[in-house]
Tab-separated table of C-alpha atoms in Angstrom:
chain	number	residue	atom	x	y	z
A	1	UNK	CA	-134.119	105.560	-145.897
A	2	UNK	CA	-132.785	107.857	-148.605
A	3	UNK	CA	-131.260	110.968	-147.055
A	4	UNK	CA	-131.094	113.150	-150.173
A	5	UNK	CA	-133.185	112.091	-153.147
A	6	UNK	CA	-133.469	113.509	-156.628
A	7	UNK	CA	-135.886	112.931	-159.472
A	8	UNK	CA	-135.545	112.072	-162.222
A	9	UNK	CA	-132.327	110.090	-162.340
A	10	UNK	CA	-132.040	110.545	-166.111
A	11	UNK	CA	-133.461	113.313	-168.269
A	12	UNK	CA	-133.142	113.428	-172.040
A	13	UNK	CA	-134.640	116.385	-173.851
A	14	UNK	CA	-134.384	118.606	-176.898
A	15	UNK	CA	-132.691	121.996	-177.107
A	16	UNK	CA	-135.019	124.832	-176.240
A	17	UNK	CA	-137.209	122.825	-173.879
A	18	UNK	CA	-137.863	123.687	-170.233
A	19	UNK	CA	-137.272	121.040	-167.576
A	20	UNK	CA	-137.212	120.672	-163.793
A	21	UNK	CA	-135.242	118.520	-161.391
A	22	UNK	CA	-136.567	117.892	-157.900
A	23	UNK	CA	-134.607	117.376	-154.688
A	24	UNK	CA	-135.746	116.388	-151.228
A	25	UNK	CA	-133.793	115.771	-148.028
A	26	UNK	CA	-135.026	114.095	-144.862
A	27	UNK	CA	-132.013	114.947	-142.719
A	28	UNK	CA	-133.576	117.997	-141.118
A	29	UNK	CA	-130.895	120.244	-142.607
A	30	UNK	CA	-131.467	123.956	-143.085
A	31	UNK	CA	-129.190	124.398	-146.093
A	32	UNK	CA	-129.438	122.886	-149.558
A	33	UNK	CA	-127.258	123.180	-152.663
A	34	UNK	CA	-127.129	122.495	-156.366
A	35	UNK	CA	-123.866	121.438	-158.035
A	36	UNK	CA	-123.080	120.773	-161.675
A	37	UNK	CA	-120.637	118.034	-162.724
A	38	UNK	CA	-119.388	118.319	-166.284
A	39	UNK	CA	-118.211	115.572	-168.592
A	40	UNK	CA	-114.710	115.739	-167.118
A	41	UNK	CA	-116.117	115.135	-163.635
A	42	UNK	CA	-115.423	118.706	-162.514
A	43	UNK	CA	-117.874	119.813	-159.810
A	44	UNK	CA	-118.952	123.390	-159.340
A	45	UNK	CA	-121.481	124.922	-156.998
A	46	UNK	CA	-124.449	126.673	-158.582
A	47	UNK	CA	-126.773	127.717	-155.762
A	48	UNK	CA	-127.333	127.422	-152.070
A	49	UNK	CA	-130.503	128.018	-150.082
A	50	UNK	CA	-130.925	128.299	-146.339
A	51	UNK	CA	-134.423	127.813	-145.032
A	52	UNK	CA	-135.944	128.891	-148.364
A	53	UNK	CA	-133.664	131.924	-148.742
A	54	UNK	CA	-131.068	132.179	-151.549
A	55	UNK	CA	-127.595	132.441	-150.016
A	56	UNK	CA	-125.156	131.567	-152.808
A	57	UNK	CA	-125.615	132.246	-156.520
A	58	UNK	CA	-122.500	131.492	-158.510
A	59	UNK	CA	-123.015	133.507	-161.688
A	60	UNK	CA	-125.238	130.903	-163.201
A	61	UNK	CA	-127.214	131.950	-166.327
A	62	UNK	CA	-130.648	133.219	-165.390
A	63	UNK	CA	-132.161	130.366	-167.416
A	64	UNK	CA	-131.530	128.392	-164.229
A	65	UNK	CA	-133.980	129.172	-161.455
A	66	UNK	CA	-133.913	127.344	-158.146
A	67	UNK	CA	-137.055	127.195	-156.062
A	68	UNK	CA	-137.360	126.149	-152.444
A	69	UNK	CA	-140.972	125.629	-151.332
A	70	UNK	CA	-139.773	124.575	-147.867
A	71	UNK	CA	-136.445	123.822	-146.262
A	72	UNK	CA	-136.628	120.128	-147.156
A	73	UNK	CA	-137.000	120.745	-150.888
A	74	UNK	CA	-134.901	122.551	-153.485
A	75	UNK	CA	-135.949	122.235	-157.098
A	76	UNK	CA	-134.046	123.384	-160.163
A	77	UNK	CA	-135.893	124.685	-163.191
A	78	UNK	CA	-134.029	125.212	-166.444
A	79	UNK	CA	-135.501	127.256	-169.308
A	80	UNK	CA	-134.494	127.104	-172.959
A	81	UNK	CA	-132.105	124.219	-172.547
A	82	UNK	CA	-128.805	124.366	-174.451
A	83	UNK	CA	-126.367	121.645	-175.454
A	84	UNK	CA	-123.873	122.929	-172.888
A	85	UNK	CA	-126.345	122.242	-170.097
A	86	UNK	CA	-125.730	118.516	-170.508
A	87	UNK	CA	-124.163	117.380	-167.249
A	88	UNK	CA	-124.896	115.582	-164.018
A	89	UNK	CA	-126.639	117.793	-161.467
A	90	UNK	CA	-126.229	116.996	-157.788
A	91	UNK	CA	-128.303	118.241	-154.919
A	92	UNK	CA	-126.777	118.358	-151.445
A	93	UNK	CA	-127.730	119.441	-147.957
A	94	UNK	CA	-125.928	120.355	-144.757
A	95	UNK	CA	-126.208	122.077	-141.456
A	96	UNK	CA	-124.820	125.628	-141.392
A	97	UNK	CA	-121.106	126.354	-141.003
A	98	UNK	CA	-117.922	125.691	-142.983
A	99	UNK	CA	-117.237	122.419	-141.195
A	100	UNK	CA	-120.703	121.067	-141.854
A	101	UNK	CA	-120.590	117.970	-143.994
A	102	UNK	CA	-122.569	118.190	-147.205
A	103	UNK	CA	-124.635	115.109	-148.064
A	104	UNK	CA	-125.181	114.522	-151.751
A	105	UNK	CA	-128.025	113.035	-153.711
A	106	UNK	CA	-127.491	110.379	-156.412
A	107	UNK	CA	-127.450	112.917	-159.230
A	108	UNK	CA	-129.579	113.629	-162.290
A	109	UNK	CA	-127.939	113.039	-165.653
A	110	UNK	CA	-129.297	115.630	-168.076
A	111	UNK	CA	-128.710	115.106	-171.785
A	112	UNK	CA	-129.719	117.861	-174.178
A	113	UNK	CA	-129.975	116.776	-177.826
B	1	UNK	CA	-109.868	132.836	-155.021
B	2	UNK	CA	-109.928	129.383	-153.520
B	3	UNK	CA	-108.615	126.434	-155.464
B	4	UNK	CA	-107.806	122.771	-154.983
B	5	UNK	CA	-105.235	120.875	-157.009
B	6	UNK	CA	-105.206	117.090	-157.176
B	7	UNK	CA	-102.880	114.718	-158.928
B	8	UNK	CA	-104.133	113.657	-162.287
B	9	UNK	CA	-105.300	110.118	-162.740
B	10	UNK	CA	-106.047	107.498	-163.437
B	11	UNK	CA	-104.112	105.795	-160.700
B	12	UNK	CA	-103.889	102.055	-161.244
B	13	UNK	CA	-102.773	99.831	-158.376
B	14	UNK	CA	-102.737	96.180	-157.558
B	15	UNK	CA	-104.784	94.997	-154.620
B	16	UNK	CA	-103.007	95.486	-151.270
B	17	UNK	CA	-100.765	98.231	-152.665
B	18	UNK	CA	-100.192	101.512	-150.816
B	19	UNK	CA	-102.184	104.489	-152.032
B	20	UNK	CA	-101.348	108.175	-151.994
B	21	UNK	CA	-103.419	110.791	-153.773
B	22	UNK	CA	-101.925	114.247	-153.472
B	23	UNK	CA	-104.026	117.318	-152.775
B	24	UNK	CA	-102.917	120.899	-152.235
B	25	UNK	CA	-105.047	123.952	-151.768
B	26	UNK	CA	-105.107	127.726	-151.895
B	27	UNK	CA	-107.536	129.535	-149.650
B	28	UNK	CA	-108.048	132.640	-147.611
B	29	UNK	CA	-108.839	132.166	-143.976
B	30	UNK	CA	-108.954	128.779	-142.334
B	31	UNK	CA	-110.734	126.252	-144.512
B	32	UNK	CA	-112.106	122.877	-143.596
B	33	UNK	CA	-110.821	120.092	-145.838
B	34	UNK	CA	-112.664	117.077	-147.156
B	35	UNK	CA	-112.215	113.954	-149.216
B	36	UNK	CA	-115.295	112.738	-151.043
B	37	UNK	CA	-115.581	109.497	-153.010
B	38	UNK	CA	-117.796	108.821	-156.002
B	39	UNK	CA	-118.428	105.190	-156.926
B	40	UNK	CA	-119.544	104.471	-160.491
B	41	UNK	CA	-123.047	105.732	-161.181
B	42	UNK	CA	-123.490	107.144	-157.686
B	43	UNK	CA	-123.415	110.471	-155.896
B	44	UNK	CA	-120.620	111.743	-153.710
B	45	UNK	CA	-120.065	110.347	-150.249
B	46	UNK	CA	-117.970	111.950	-147.565
B	47	UNK	CA	-114.898	109.840	-146.913
B	48	UNK	CA	-113.204	111.953	-144.255
B	49	UNK	CA	-112.662	115.515	-143.157
B	50	UNK	CA	-110.441	117.760	-141.044
B	51	UNK	CA	-111.443	121.149	-139.745
B	52	UNK	CA	-108.179	122.607	-138.443
B	53	UNK	CA	-104.434	122.374	-138.864
B	54	UNK	CA	-102.783	119.091	-137.802
B	55	UNK	CA	-106.139	117.324	-137.582
B	56	UNK	CA	-106.151	113.840	-139.066
B	57	UNK	CA	-109.299	112.557	-140.693
B	58	UNK	CA	-109.730	108.811	-141.044
B	59	UNK	CA	-112.353	106.373	-142.269
B	60	UNK	CA	-112.394	102.858	-143.777
B	61	UNK	CA	-108.600	102.638	-143.622
B	62	UNK	CA	-108.123	105.966	-145.419
B	63	UNK	CA	-106.302	108.833	-143.707
B	64	UNK	CA	-105.421	112.429	-144.463
B	65	UNK	CA	-103.688	115.046	-142.319
B	66	UNK	CA	-104.383	118.772	-142.588
B	67	UNK	CA	-100.948	120.362	-143.158
B	68	UNK	CA	-101.198	124.141	-142.999
B	69	UNK	CA	-97.477	124.703	-143.561
B	70	UNK	CA	-97.572	122.869	-146.903
B	71	UNK	CA	-101.251	123.606	-147.642
B	72	UNK	CA	-101.822	119.939	-148.292
B	73	UNK	CA	-104.307	117.201	-147.451
B	74	UNK	CA	-102.953	114.047	-149.066
B	75	UNK	CA	-105.094	110.914	-148.988
B	76	UNK	CA	-103.430	107.630	-148.001
B	77	UNK	CA	-104.412	104.023	-147.515
B	78	UNK	CA	-102.064	101.240	-146.541
B	79	UNK	CA	-103.688	98.424	-148.519
B	80	UNK	CA	-106.243	99.099	-151.232
B	81	UNK	CA	-108.974	96.716	-152.299
B	82	UNK	CA	-110.767	96.280	-155.599
B	83	UNK	CA	-113.844	97.791	-153.944
B	84	UNK	CA	-111.932	101.068	-153.476
B	85	UNK	CA	-112.044	101.694	-157.218
B	86	UNK	CA	-113.785	105.053	-157.578
B	87	UNK	CA	-113.164	108.740	-158.211
B	88	UNK	CA	-111.776	110.655	-155.223
B	89	UNK	CA	-112.357	114.380	-154.801
B	90	UNK	CA	-110.464	116.690	-152.510
B	91	UNK	CA	-112.457	119.756	-151.446
B	92	UNK	CA	-112.285	122.754	-149.181
B	93	UNK	CA	-114.935	124.797	-147.483
B	94	UNK	CA	-113.951	128.321	-146.697
B	95	UNK	CA	-116.667	130.814	-147.382
B	96	UNK	CA	-118.982	130.761	-144.420
B	97	UNK	CA	-121.973	133.056	-144.466
B	98	UNK	CA	-123.058	131.500	-141.208
B	99	UNK	CA	-125.759	129.617	-143.031
B	100	UNK	CA	-124.119	128.083	-146.083
B	101	UNK	CA	-120.644	126.848	-146.903
B	102	UNK	CA	-119.246	126.715	-150.403
B	103	UNK	CA	-117.301	123.606	-151.366
B	104	UNK	CA	-114.505	124.079	-153.880
B	105	UNK	CA	-113.546	120.773	-155.458
B	106	UNK	CA	-110.428	119.460	-157.113
B	107	UNK	CA	-110.749	117.812	-160.506
B	108	UNK	CA	-111.008	114.320	-159.046
B	109	UNK	CA	-108.614	111.373	-159.276
B	110	UNK	CA	-109.814	108.081	-160.649
B	111	UNK	CA	-108.438	105.045	-158.785
B	112	UNK	CA	-108.545	101.634	-160.364
B	113	UNK	CA	-107.521	98.645	-158.279
B	114	UNK	CA	-106.845	95.327	-159.987
B	115	UNK	CA	-106.441	91.809	-158.625
């Protein structure tokens, strides 16, 4: 019973391409997130959605566009991929509030060639 | 802005040794504090958390106490095992819109435990 799942697990693509990463949670949470982990393992929040509404947008280039068709799904679409986009992208979900634990997916390793 | 500072790794210990990973933070307001663990090739898992000053979080033999006076949340374990080898992240959650919390992570500390 996977709580937070992401597809694909690995994504290798050429510069300039457009790609999407999908995330689904079955925890019944209202809030979902995207984080980026760089090659030095540093994690930084990108976006957060609550019940399909964008709540947090951390000055991410507008080539990145999150989409939430319903509160159980938060997809990440990336246009015109650049070398610097290579990273591991993690989806997470939680209930509202600062003490709410965030549950993370297994990550998607994106490699841009 | 908020920030979390962790000791740099890697930390290499022999099995059954005592572990301390230091974590200090800077935040406005009253953050909640977390330790997450990332095993090789996997996502992050919550290890423990504390939501207010003097709270102690504990799980799987790991402990950390929320110290407001020193703005610290050091992770400790009395006797590590090889299976504890992983990257450990300290994090805080401060911004609370009522619907979403923003986690600010430290840089992570890699722990390697040998026989």
